[in-house]
Every structure is written in C-alpha cells, then in structure tokens.
mmCIF file with all atom_site columns, N, CA and C in Angstrom:
data_model
loop_
_atom_site.group_PDB
_atom_site.id
_atom_site.type_symbol
_atom_site.label_atom_id
_atom_site.label_alt_id
_atom_site.label_comp_id
_atom_site.label_asym_id
_atom_site.label_entity_id
_atom_site.label_seq_id
_atom_site.pdbx_PDB_ins_code
_atom_site.Cartn_x
_atom_site.Cartn_y
_atom_site.Cartn_z
_atom_site.occupancy
_atom_site.B_iso_or_equiv
_atom_site.pdbx_formal_charge
_atom_site.auth_seq_id
_atom_site.auth_comp_id
_atom_site.auth_asym_id
_atom_site.auth_atom_id
_atom_site.pdbx_PDB_model_num
ATOM 1   N N  . MET A 1 1  ? 4.862   20.776  21.484  1.00 46.00 ? 1  MET A N  1
ATOM 2   C CA . MET A 1 1  ? 4.099   19.782  20.734  1.00 46.00 ? 1  MET A CA 1
ATOM 3   C C  . MET A 1 1  ? 3.300   20.467  19.540  1.00 46.00 ? 1  MET A C  1
ATOM 4   N N  . VAL A 1 2  ? 3.222   19.824  18.440  1.00 57.00 ? 2  VAL A N  1
ATOM 5   C CA . VAL A 1 2  ? 2.554   20.358  17.318  1.00 57.00 ? 2  VAL A CA 1
ATOM 6   C C  . VAL A 1 2  ? 1.009   20.078  17.369  1.00 57.00 ? 2  VAL A C  1
ATOM 7   N N  . GLU A 1 3  ? 0.237   21.077  17.282  1.00 59.00 ? 3  GLU A N  1
ATOM 8   C CA . GLU A 1 3  ? -1.202  20.843  17.246  1.00 59.00 ? 3  GLU A CA 1
ATOM 9   C C  . GLU A 1 3  ? -1.738  20.450  15.919  1.00 59.00 ? 3  GLU A C  1
ATOM 10  N N  . HIS A 1 4  ? -2.688  19.449  15.902  1.00 59.00 ? 4  HIS A N  1
ATOM 11  C CA . HIS A 1 4  ? -3.269  19.085  14.535  1.00 59.00 ? 4  HIS A CA 1
ATOM 12  C C  . HIS A 1 4  ? -4.678  19.463  14.444  1.00 59.00 ? 4  HIS A C  1
ATOM 13  N N  . HIS A 1 5  ? -4.950  20.628  13.883  1.00 75.00 ? 5  HIS A N  1
ATOM 14  C CA . HIS A 1 5  ? -6.415  21.145  13.599  1.00 75.00 ? 5  HIS A CA 1
ATOM 15  C C  . HIS A 1 5  ? -7.163  20.257  12.750  1.00 75.00 ? 5  HIS A C  1
ATOM 16  N N  . SER A 1 6  ? -6.494  19.516  11.833  1.00 84.00 ? 6  SER A N  1
ATOM 17  C CA . SER A 1 6  ? -7.161  18.882  10.893  1.00 84.00 ? 6  SER A CA 1
ATOM 18  C C  . SER A 1 6  ? -7.489  17.472  11.362  1.00 84.00 ? 6  SER A C  1
ATOM 19  N N  . GLY A 1 7  ? -6.947  17.001  12.414  1.00 92.00 ? 7  GLY A N  1
ATOM 20  C CA . GLY A 1 7  ? -7.175  15.691  12.949  1.00 92.00 ? 7  GLY A CA 1
ATOM 21  C C  . GLY A 1 7  ? -6.135  14.614  12.561  1.00 92.00 ? 7  GLY A C  1
ATOM 22  N N  . LEU A 1 8  ? -6.325  13.478  13.135  1.00 93.00 ? 8  LEU A N  1
ATOM 23  C CA . LEU A 1 8  ? -5.255  12.601  13.002  1.00 93.00 ? 8  LEU A CA 1
ATOM 24  C C  . LEU A 1 8  ? -5.911  11.275  12.543  1.00 93.00 ? 8  LEU A C  1
ATOM 25  N N  . TYR A 1 9  ? -5.176  10.537  11.760  1.00 91.00 ? 9  TYR A N  1
ATOM 26  C CA . TYR A 1 9  ? -5.653  9.208   11.084  1.00 91.00 ? 9  TYR A CA 1
ATOM 27  C C  . TYR A 1 9  ? -4.884  8.161   11.960  1.00 91.00 ? 9  TYR A C  1
ATOM 28  N N  . GLU A 1 10 ? -5.788  7.177   12.439  1.00 91.00 ? 10 GLU A N  1
ATOM 29  C CA . GLU A 1 10 ? -5.158  6.116   13.078  1.00 91.00 ? 10 GLU A CA 1
ATOM 30  C C  . GLU A 1 10 ? -5.198  4.841   12.369  1.00 91.00 ? 10 GLU A C  1
ATOM 31  N N  . HIS A 1 11 ? -3.909  4.347   12.017  1.00 87.00 ? 11 HIS A N  1
ATOM 32  C CA . HIS A 1 11 ? -3.785  3.127   11.146  1.00 87.00 ? 11 HIS A CA 1
ATOM 33  C C  . HIS A 1 11 ? -4.354  1.944   11.819  1.00 87.00 ? 11 HIS A C  1
ATOM 34  N N  . PRO A 1 12 ? -5.137  1.135   11.253  1.00 85.00 ? 12 PRO A N  1
ATOM 35  C CA . PRO A 1 12 ? -5.910  0.196   11.670  1.00 85.00 ? 12 PRO A CA 1
ATOM 36  C C  . PRO A 1 12 ? -5.155  -0.934  12.293  1.00 85.00 ? 12 PRO A C  1
ATOM 37  N N  . ALA A 1 13 ? -3.995  -1.253  11.662  1.00 80.00 ? 13 ALA A N  1
ATOM 38  C CA . ALA A 1 13 ? -3.149  -2.416  12.014  1.00 80.00 ? 13 ALA A CA 1
ATOM 39  C C  . ALA A 1 13 ? -2.227  -2.265  13.214  1.00 80.00 ? 13 ALA A C  1
ATOM 40  N N  . ASN A 1 14 ? -1.660  -0.961  13.218  1.00 85.00 ? 14 ASN A N  1
ATOM 41  C CA . ASN A 1 14 ? -0.550  -0.779  14.330  1.00 85.00 ? 14 ASN A CA 1
ATOM 42  C C  . ASN A 1 14 ? -0.906  0.339   15.140  1.00 85.00 ? 14 ASN A C  1
ATOM 43  N N  . LYS A 1 15 ? -2.177  0.880   14.966  1.00 89.00 ? 15 LYS A N  1
ATOM 44  C CA . LYS A 1 15 ? -2.788  2.032   15.985  1.00 89.00 ? 15 LYS A CA 1
ATOM 45  C C  . LYS A 1 15 ? -1.851  3.165   16.000  1.00 89.00 ? 15 LYS A C  1
ATOM 46  N N  . GLN A 1 16 ? -0.975  3.497   15.100  1.00 91.00 ? 16 GLN A N  1
ATOM 47  C CA . GLN A 1 16 ? -0.065  4.590   15.018  1.00 91.00 ? 16 GLN A CA 1
ATOM 48  C C  . GLN A 1 16 ? -0.871  5.695   14.341  1.00 91.00 ? 16 GLN A C  1
ATOM 49  N N  . LYS A 1 17 ? -0.758  6.890   14.792  1.00 93.00 ? 17 LYS A N  1
ATOM 50  C CA . LYS A 1 17 ? -1.528  8.192   14.376  1.00 93.00 ? 17 LYS A CA 1
ATOM 51  C C  . LYS A 1 17 ? -0.634  9.073   13.335  1.00 93.00 ? 17 LYS A C  1
ATOM 52  N N  . TYR A 1 18 ? -1.169  9.442   12.432  1.00 92.00 ? 18 TYR A N  1
ATOM 53  C CA . TYR A 1 18 ? -0.614  10.194  11.379  1.00 92.00 ? 18 TYR A CA 1
ATOM 54  C C  . TYR A 1 18 ? -1.426  11.538  11.229  1.00 92.00 ? 18 TYR A C  1
ATOM 55  N N  . PRO A 1 19 ? -0.910  12.767  11.040  1.00 92.00 ? 19 PRO A N  1
ATOM 56  C CA . PRO A 1 19 ? -1.643  13.866  10.762  1.00 92.00 ? 19 PRO A CA 1
ATOM 57  C C  . PRO A 1 19 ? -2.197  13.782  9.217   1.00 92.00 ? 19 PRO A C  1
ATOM 58  N N  . LYS A 1 20 ? -3.577  14.146  9.373   1.00 92.00 ? 20 LYS A N  1
ATOM 59  C CA . LYS A 1 20 ? -4.355  14.068  7.989   1.00 92.00 ? 20 LYS A CA 1
ATOM 60  C C  . LYS A 1 20 ? -3.951  15.067  7.098   1.00 92.00 ? 20 LYS A C  1
ATOM 61  N N  . VAL A 1 21 ? -3.498  16.209  7.345   1.00 93.00 ? 21 VAL A N  1
ATOM 62  C CA . VAL A 1 21 ? -3.073  17.331  6.438   1.00 93.00 ? 21 VAL A CA 1
ATOM 63  C C  . VAL A 1 21 ? -1.582  17.707  7.014   1.00 93.00 ? 21 VAL A C  1
ATOM 64  N N  . GLN A 1 22 ? -0.559  17.519  5.957   1.00 93.00 ? 22 GLN A N  1
ATOM 65  C CA . GLN A 1 22 ? 0.787   17.984  6.238   1.00 93.00 ? 22 GLN A CA 1
ATOM 66  C C  . GLN A 1 22 ? 1.324   18.846  5.212   1.00 93.00 ? 22 GLN A C  1
ATOM 67  N N  . LEU A 1 23 ? 1.786   20.098  5.647   1.00 93.00 ? 23 LEU A N  1
ATOM 68  C CA . LEU A 1 23 ? 2.249   20.936  4.670   1.00 93.00 ? 23 LEU A CA 1
ATOM 69  C C  . LEU A 1 23 ? 3.782   20.935  4.526   1.00 93.00 ? 23 LEU A C  1
ATOM 70  N N  . ILE A 1 24 ? 4.116   20.692  3.287   1.00 93.00 ? 24 ILE A N  1
ATOM 71  C CA . ILE A 1 24 ? 5.668   20.525  3.065   1.00 93.00 ? 24 ILE A CA 1
ATOM 72  C C  . ILE A 1 24 ? 5.945   21.549  1.821   1.00 93.00 ? 24 ILE A C  1
ATOM 73  N N  . THR A 1 25 ? 6.859   22.344  1.892   1.00 95.00 ? 25 THR A N  1
ATOM 74  C CA . THR A 1 25 ? 7.123   23.226  0.878   1.00 95.00 ? 25 THR A CA 1
ATOM 75  C C  . THR A 1 25 ? 7.901   22.440  -0.180  1.00 95.00 ? 25 THR A C  1
ATOM 76  N N  . VAL A 1 26 ? 8.000   23.081  -1.356  1.00 96.00 ? 26 VAL A N  1
ATOM 77  C CA . VAL A 1 26 ? 8.907   22.476  -2.472  1.00 96.00 ? 26 VAL A CA 1
ATOM 78  C C  . VAL A 1 26 ? 10.251  22.395  -2.049  1.00 96.00 ? 26 VAL A C  1
ATOM 79  N N  . GLN A 1 27 ? 10.930  23.465  -1.419  1.00 97.00 ? 27 GLN A N  1
ATOM 80  C CA . GLN A 1 27 ? 12.086  23.427  -0.862  1.00 97.00 ? 27 GLN A CA 1
ATOM 81  C C  . GLN A 1 27 ? 12.494  22.213  0.015   1.00 97.00 ? 27 GLN A C  1
ATOM 82  N N  . GLU A 1 28 ? 11.510  21.986  0.921   1.00 96.00 ? 28 GLU A N  1
ATOM 83  C CA . GLU A 1 28 ? 11.638  20.849  1.889   1.00 96.00 ? 28 GLU A CA 1
ATOM 84  C C  . GLU A 1 28 ? 11.649  19.614  1.199   1.00 96.00 ? 28 GLU A C  1
ATOM 85  N N  . LEU A 1 29 ? 10.898  19.349  0.081   1.00 95.00 ? 29 LEU A N  1
ATOM 86  C CA . LEU A 1 29 ? 10.838  18.279  -0.623  1.00 95.00 ? 29 LEU A CA 1
ATOM 87  C C  . LEU A 1 29 ? 12.137  17.941  -1.500  1.00 95.00 ? 29 LEU A C  1
ATOM 88  N N  . LEU A 1 30 ? 12.616  19.131  -1.969  1.00 97.00 ? 30 LEU A N  1
ATOM 89  C CA . LEU A 1 30 ? 14.055  19.054  -2.523  1.00 97.00 ? 30 LEU A CA 1
ATOM 90  C C  . LEU A 1 30 ? 15.031  18.761  -1.612  1.00 97.00 ? 30 LEU A C  1
ATOM 91  N N  . ASP A 1 31 ? 14.923  19.116  -0.407  1.00 97.00 ? 31 ASP A N  1
ATOM 92  C CA . ASP A 1 31 ? 16.015  18.750  0.668   1.00 97.00 ? 31 ASP A CA 1
ATOM 93  C C  . ASP A 1 31 ? 15.836  17.418  1.174   1.00 97.00 ? 31 ASP A C  1
ATOM 94  N N  . GLY A 1 32 ? 14.733  16.639  0.823   1.00 96.00 ? 32 GLY A N  1
ATOM 95  C CA . GLY A 1 32 ? 14.511  15.246  1.057   1.00 96.00 ? 32 GLY A CA 1
ATOM 96  C C  . GLY A 1 32 ? 13.490  14.884  2.150   1.00 96.00 ? 32 GLY A C  1
ATOM 97  N N  . LYS A 1 33 ? 12.803  16.064  2.625   1.00 95.00 ? 33 LYS A N  1
ATOM 98  C CA . LYS A 1 33 ? 11.747  15.807  3.739   1.00 95.00 ? 33 LYS A CA 1
ATOM 99  C C  . LYS A 1 33 ? 10.620  15.181  2.902   1.00 95.00 ? 33 LYS A C  1
ATOM 100 N N  . ARG A 1 34 ? 10.047  14.178  3.634   1.00 94.00 ? 34 ARG A N  1
ATOM 101 C CA . ARG A 1 34 ? 8.760   13.415  3.157   1.00 94.00 ? 34 ARG A CA 1
ATOM 102 C C  . ARG A 1 34 ? 7.760   13.504  4.146   1.00 94.00 ? 34 ARG A C  1
ATOM 103 N N  . PRO A 1 35 ? 6.448   13.388  3.738   1.00 93.00 ? 35 PRO A N  1
ATOM 104 C CA . PRO A 1 35 ? 5.356   13.426  4.670   1.00 93.00 ? 35 PRO A CA 1
ATOM 105 C C  . PRO A 1 35 ? 5.279   12.057  5.466   1.00 93.00 ? 35 PRO A C  1
ATOM 106 N N  . ALA A 1 36 ? 4.834   12.152  6.718   1.00 91.00 ? 36 ALA A N  1
ATOM 107 C CA . ALA A 1 36 ? 4.704   10.848  7.667   1.00 91.00 ? 36 ALA A CA 1
ATOM 108 C C  . ALA A 1 36 ? 3.530   10.170  7.019   1.00 91.00 ? 36 ALA A C  1
ATOM 109 N N  . LEU A 1 37 ? 3.676   9.089   6.388   1.00 89.00 ? 37 LEU A N  1
ATOM 110 C CA . LEU A 1 37 ? 2.706   8.145   5.868   1.00 89.00 ? 37 LEU A CA 1
ATOM 111 C C  . LEU A 1 37 ? 2.678   6.819   6.743   1.00 89.00 ? 37 LEU A C  1
ATOM 112 N N  . PRO A 1 38 ? 1.492   6.133   6.618   1.00 87.00 ? 38 PRO A N  1
ATOM 113 C CA . PRO A 1 38 ? 1.394   4.819   7.275   1.00 87.00 ? 38 PRO A CA 1
ATOM 114 C C  . PRO A 1 38 ? 1.882   3.874   6.287   1.00 87.00 ? 38 PRO A C  1
ATOM 115 N N  . PRO A 1 39 ? 2.178   2.683   6.805   1.00 82.00 ? 39 PRO A N  1
ATOM 116 C CA . PRO A 1 39 ? 2.716   1.668   5.946   1.00 82.00 ? 39 PRO A CA 1
ATOM 117 C C  . PRO A 1 39 ? 1.539   1.199   4.997   1.00 82.00 ? 39 PRO A C  1
ATOM 118 N N  . VAL A 1 40 ? 1.837   0.702   3.760   1.00 78.00 ? 40 VAL A N  1
ATOM 119 C CA . VAL A 1 40 ? 0.806   0.368   2.872   1.00 78.00 ? 40 VAL A CA 1
ATOM 120 C C  . VAL A 1 40 ? 0.214   -1.012  3.265   1.00 78.00 ? 40 VAL A C  1
ATOM 121 N N  . LEU A 1 41 ? -1.090  -1.159  3.254   1.00 67.00 ? 41 LEU A N  1
ATOM 122 C CA . LEU A 1 41 ? -1.743  -2.480  3.528   1.00 67.00 ? 41 LEU A CA 1
ATOM 123 C C  . LEU A 1 41 ? -2.191  -2.959  2.196   1.00 67.00 ? 41 LEU A C  1
ATOM 124 N N  . LEU A 1 42 ? -1.610  -3.994  1.656   1.00 67.00 ? 42 LEU A N  1
ATOM 125 C CA . LEU A 1 42 ? -1.944  -4.504  0.357   1.00 67.00 ? 42 LEU A CA 1
ATOM 126 C C  . LEU A 1 42 ? -3.273  -5.082  0.409   1.00 67.00 ? 42 LEU A C  1
ATOM 127 N N  . PRO A 1 43 ? -4.166  -4.837  -0.570  1.00 67.00 ? 43 PRO A N  1
ATOM 128 C CA . PRO A 1 43 ? -5.668  -5.369  -0.421  1.00 67.00 ? 43 PRO A CA 1
ATOM 129 C C  . PRO A 1 43 ? -5.650  -6.742  -0.999  1.00 67.00 ? 43 PRO A C  1
ATOM 130 N N  . TYR A 1 44 ? -4.592  -7.472  -1.221  1.00 70.00 ? 44 TYR A N  1
ATOM 131 C CA . TYR A 1 44 ? -4.566  -8.736  -1.742  1.00 70.00 ? 44 TYR A CA 1
ATOM 132 C C  . TYR A 1 44 ? -3.460  -9.570  -1.226  1.00 70.00 ? 44 TYR A C  1
ATOM 133 N N  . PHE A 1 45 ? -3.415  -10.893 -1.426  1.00 67.00 ? 45 PHE A N  1
ATOM 134 C CA . PHE A 1 45 ? -2.413  -11.721 -1.074  1.00 67.00 ? 45 PHE A CA 1
ATOM 135 C C  . PHE A 1 45 ? -1.693  -12.256 -2.264  1.00 67.00 ? 45 PHE A C  1
ATOM 136 N N  . GLN A 1 46 ? -0.319  -12.477 -2.319  1.00 69.00 ? 46 GLN A N  1
ATOM 137 C CA . GLN A 1 46 ? 0.301   -12.980 -3.565  1.00 69.00 ? 46 GLN A CA 1
ATOM 138 C C  . GLN A 1 46 ? -0.229  -14.334 -3.732  1.00 69.00 ? 46 GLN A C  1
ATOM 139 N N  . ALA A 1 47 ? -0.701  -14.540 -4.996  1.00 73.00 ? 47 ALA A N  1
ATOM 140 C CA . ALA A 1 47 ? -1.252  -15.845 -5.429  1.00 73.00 ? 47 ALA A CA 1
ATOM 141 C C  . ALA A 1 47 ? -0.074  -17.065 -5.520  1.00 73.00 ? 47 ALA A C  1
ATOM 142 N N  . GLN A 1 48 ? -0.265  -18.116 -4.958  1.00 77.00 ? 48 GLN A N  1
ATOM 143 C CA . GLN A 1 48 ? 0.704   -19.086 -4.970  1.00 77.00 ? 48 GLN A CA 1
ATOM 144 C C  . GLN A 1 48 ? 0.675   -19.859 -6.337  1.00 77.00 ? 48 GLN A C  1
ATOM 145 N N  . PRO A 1 49 ? 1.826   -20.115 -6.912  1.00 79.00 ? 49 PRO A N  1
ATOM 146 C CA . PRO A 1 49 ? 1.679   -20.852 -8.269  1.00 79.00 ? 49 PRO A CA 1
ATOM 147 C C  . PRO A 1 49 ? 1.164   -22.149 -8.132  1.00 79.00 ? 49 PRO A C  1
ATOM 148 N N  . ARG A 1 50 ? 0.275   -22.631 -9.133  1.00 77.00 ? 50 ARG A N  1
ATOM 149 C CA . ARG A 1 50 ? -0.404  -23.962 -9.252  1.00 77.00 ? 50 ARG A CA 1
ATOM 150 C C  . ARG A 1 50 ? 0.629   -24.993 -9.685  1.00 77.00 ? 50 ARG A C  1
ATOM 151 N N  . ALA A 1 51 ? 0.452   -26.141 -9.047  1.00 70.00 ? 51 ALA A N  1
ATOM 152 C CA . ALA A 1 51 ? 1.321   -27.315 -9.556  1.00 70.00 ? 51 ALA A CA 1
ATOM 153 C C  . ALA A 1 51 ? 0.973   -27.579 -11.000 1.00 70.00 ? 51 ALA A C  1
ATOM 154 N N  . LYS A 1 52 ? 2.074   -27.748 -11.697 1.00 69.00 ? 52 LYS A N  1
ATOM 155 C CA . LYS A 1 52 ? 1.880   -28.055 -13.153 1.00 69.00 ? 52 LYS A CA 1
ATOM 156 C C  . LYS A 1 52 ? 1.317   -29.345 -13.336 1.00 69.00 ? 52 LYS A C  1
ATOM 157 N N  . LYS A 1 53 ? 0.150   -29.529 -14.022 1.00 64.00 ? 53 LYS A N  1
ATOM 158 C CA . LYS A 1 53 ? -0.457  -30.633 -14.437 1.00 64.00 ? 53 LYS A CA 1
ATOM 159 C C  . LYS A 1 53 ? 0.177   -31.244 -15.663 1.00 64.00 ? 53 LYS A C  1
ATOM 160 N N  . SER A 1 54 ? -0.118  -32.382 -16.111 1.00 60.00 ? 54 SER A N  1
ATOM 161 C CA . SER A 1 54 ? 0.291   -33.096 -17.491 1.00 60.00 ? 54 SER A CA 1
ATOM 162 C C  . SER A 1 54 ? -0.329  -32.325 -18.482 1.00 60.00 ? 54 SER A C  1
ATOM 163 N N  . GLU A 1 55 ? 0.309   -32.342 -19.744 1.00 60.00 ? 55 GLU A N  1
ATOM 164 C CA . GLU A 1 55 ? 0.097   -31.690 -20.897 1.00 60.00 ? 55 GLU A CA 1
ATOM 165 C C  . GLU A 1 55 ? -1.491  -31.871 -21.074 1.00 60.00 ? 55 GLU A C  1
ATOM 166 N N  . GLN A 1 56 ? -2.130  -30.601 -21.647 1.00 61.00 ? 56 GLN A N  1
ATOM 167 C CA . GLN A 1 56 ? -3.485  -30.793 -21.933 1.00 61.00 ? 56 GLN A CA 1
ATOM 168 C C  . GLN A 1 56 ? -3.711  -31.672 -23.205 1.00 61.00 ? 56 GLN A C  1
ATOM 169 N N  . GLY A 1 57 ? -4.794  -32.543 -23.053 1.00 62.00 ? 57 GLY A N  1
ATOM 170 C CA . GLY A 1 57 ? -5.134  -33.375 -23.962 1.00 62.00 ? 57 GLY A CA 1
ATOM 171 C C  . GLY A 1 57 ? -5.621  -32.813 -25.230 1.00 62.00 ? 57 GLY A C  1
ATOM 172 N N  . MET A 1 58 ? -5.443  -33.512 -26.498 1.00 64.00 ? 58 MET A N  1
ATOM 173 C CA . MET A 1 58 ? -6.202  -32.982 -27.753 1.00 64.00 ? 58 MET A CA 1
ATOM 174 C C  . MET A 1 58 ? -7.571  -33.300 -27.826 1.00 64.00 ? 58 MET A C  1
ATOM 175 N N  . LEU A 1 59 ? -8.496  -32.579 -28.409 1.00 67.00 ? 59 LEU A N  1
ATOM 176 C CA . LEU A 1 59 ? -9.799  -32.997 -28.733 1.00 67.00 ? 59 LEU A CA 1
ATOM 177 C C  . LEU A 1 59 ? -9.744  -33.803 -30.076 1.00 67.00 ? 59 LEU A C  1
ATOM 178 N N  . GLY A 1 60 ? -10.752 -34.716 -30.150 1.00 64.00 ? 60 GLY A N  1
ATOM 179 C CA . GLY A 1 60 ? -10.727 -35.574 -31.396 1.00 64.00 ? 60 GLY A CA 1
ATOM 180 C C  . GLY A 1 60 ? -11.357 -35.006 -32.618 1.00 64.00 ? 60 GLY A C  1
ATOM 181 N N  . PHE A 1 61 ? -11.049 -33.696 -33.021 1.00 66.00 ? 61 PHE A N  1
ATOM 182 C CA . PHE A 1 61 ? -11.554 -33.051 -34.253 1.00 66.00 ? 61 PHE A CA 1
ATOM 183 C C  . PHE A 1 61 ? -11.155 -33.541 -35.525 1.00 66.00 ? 61 PHE A C  1
ATOM 184 N N  . PHE A 1 62 ? -9.766  -34.088 -35.460 1.00 64.00 ? 62 PHE A N  1
ATOM 185 C CA . PHE A 1 62 ? -9.142  -34.311 -36.791 1.00 64.00 ? 62 PHE A CA 1
ATOM 186 C C  . PHE A 1 62 ? -8.952  -35.923 -36.943 1.00 64.00 ? 62 PHE A C  1
ATOM 187 N N  . GLY A 1 63 ? -10.183 -36.684 -36.931 1.00 57.00 ? 63 GLY A N  1
ATOM 188 C CA . GLY A 1 63 ? -10.145 -38.054 -37.208 1.00 57.00 ? 63 GLY A CA 1
ATOM 189 C C  . GLY A 1 63 ? -9.425  -39.008 -36.392 1.00 57.00 ? 63 GLY A C  1
#
C-alpha cells in the first residue's frame, strides 16, 4: 500500500479520495501516465434557451 504523507483530498460528491501530491516524471507523462484527478464539478448549470417572443416593436421617434 502506498503511503500518502501529503494527505488525501476527499471529493465532496462521491467521497472518493485522491492524493494531494502526485509525482510523475516527464518520461511517465510521455508514456501516457496521468495523475489521478477527481471529476470536474461545474460551478454552473447550462442555461436553457428562452422562448422566442414576437419581434421587438419600434419606438415612435420618426413621426
């Protein structure tokens, strides 16, 4: 078992734990190794499109 002296981060959504510090060499990166990262929590929700209303009316500036 690997010891984690720097501690673990616990993801709030799924309670999965990830090492706070991960050492990966350049050679390992070139070989395709990636750090263990939690899934991304988007801080926003996709806006829903508004229903299209009738065309905007003209202001009566031109007589």
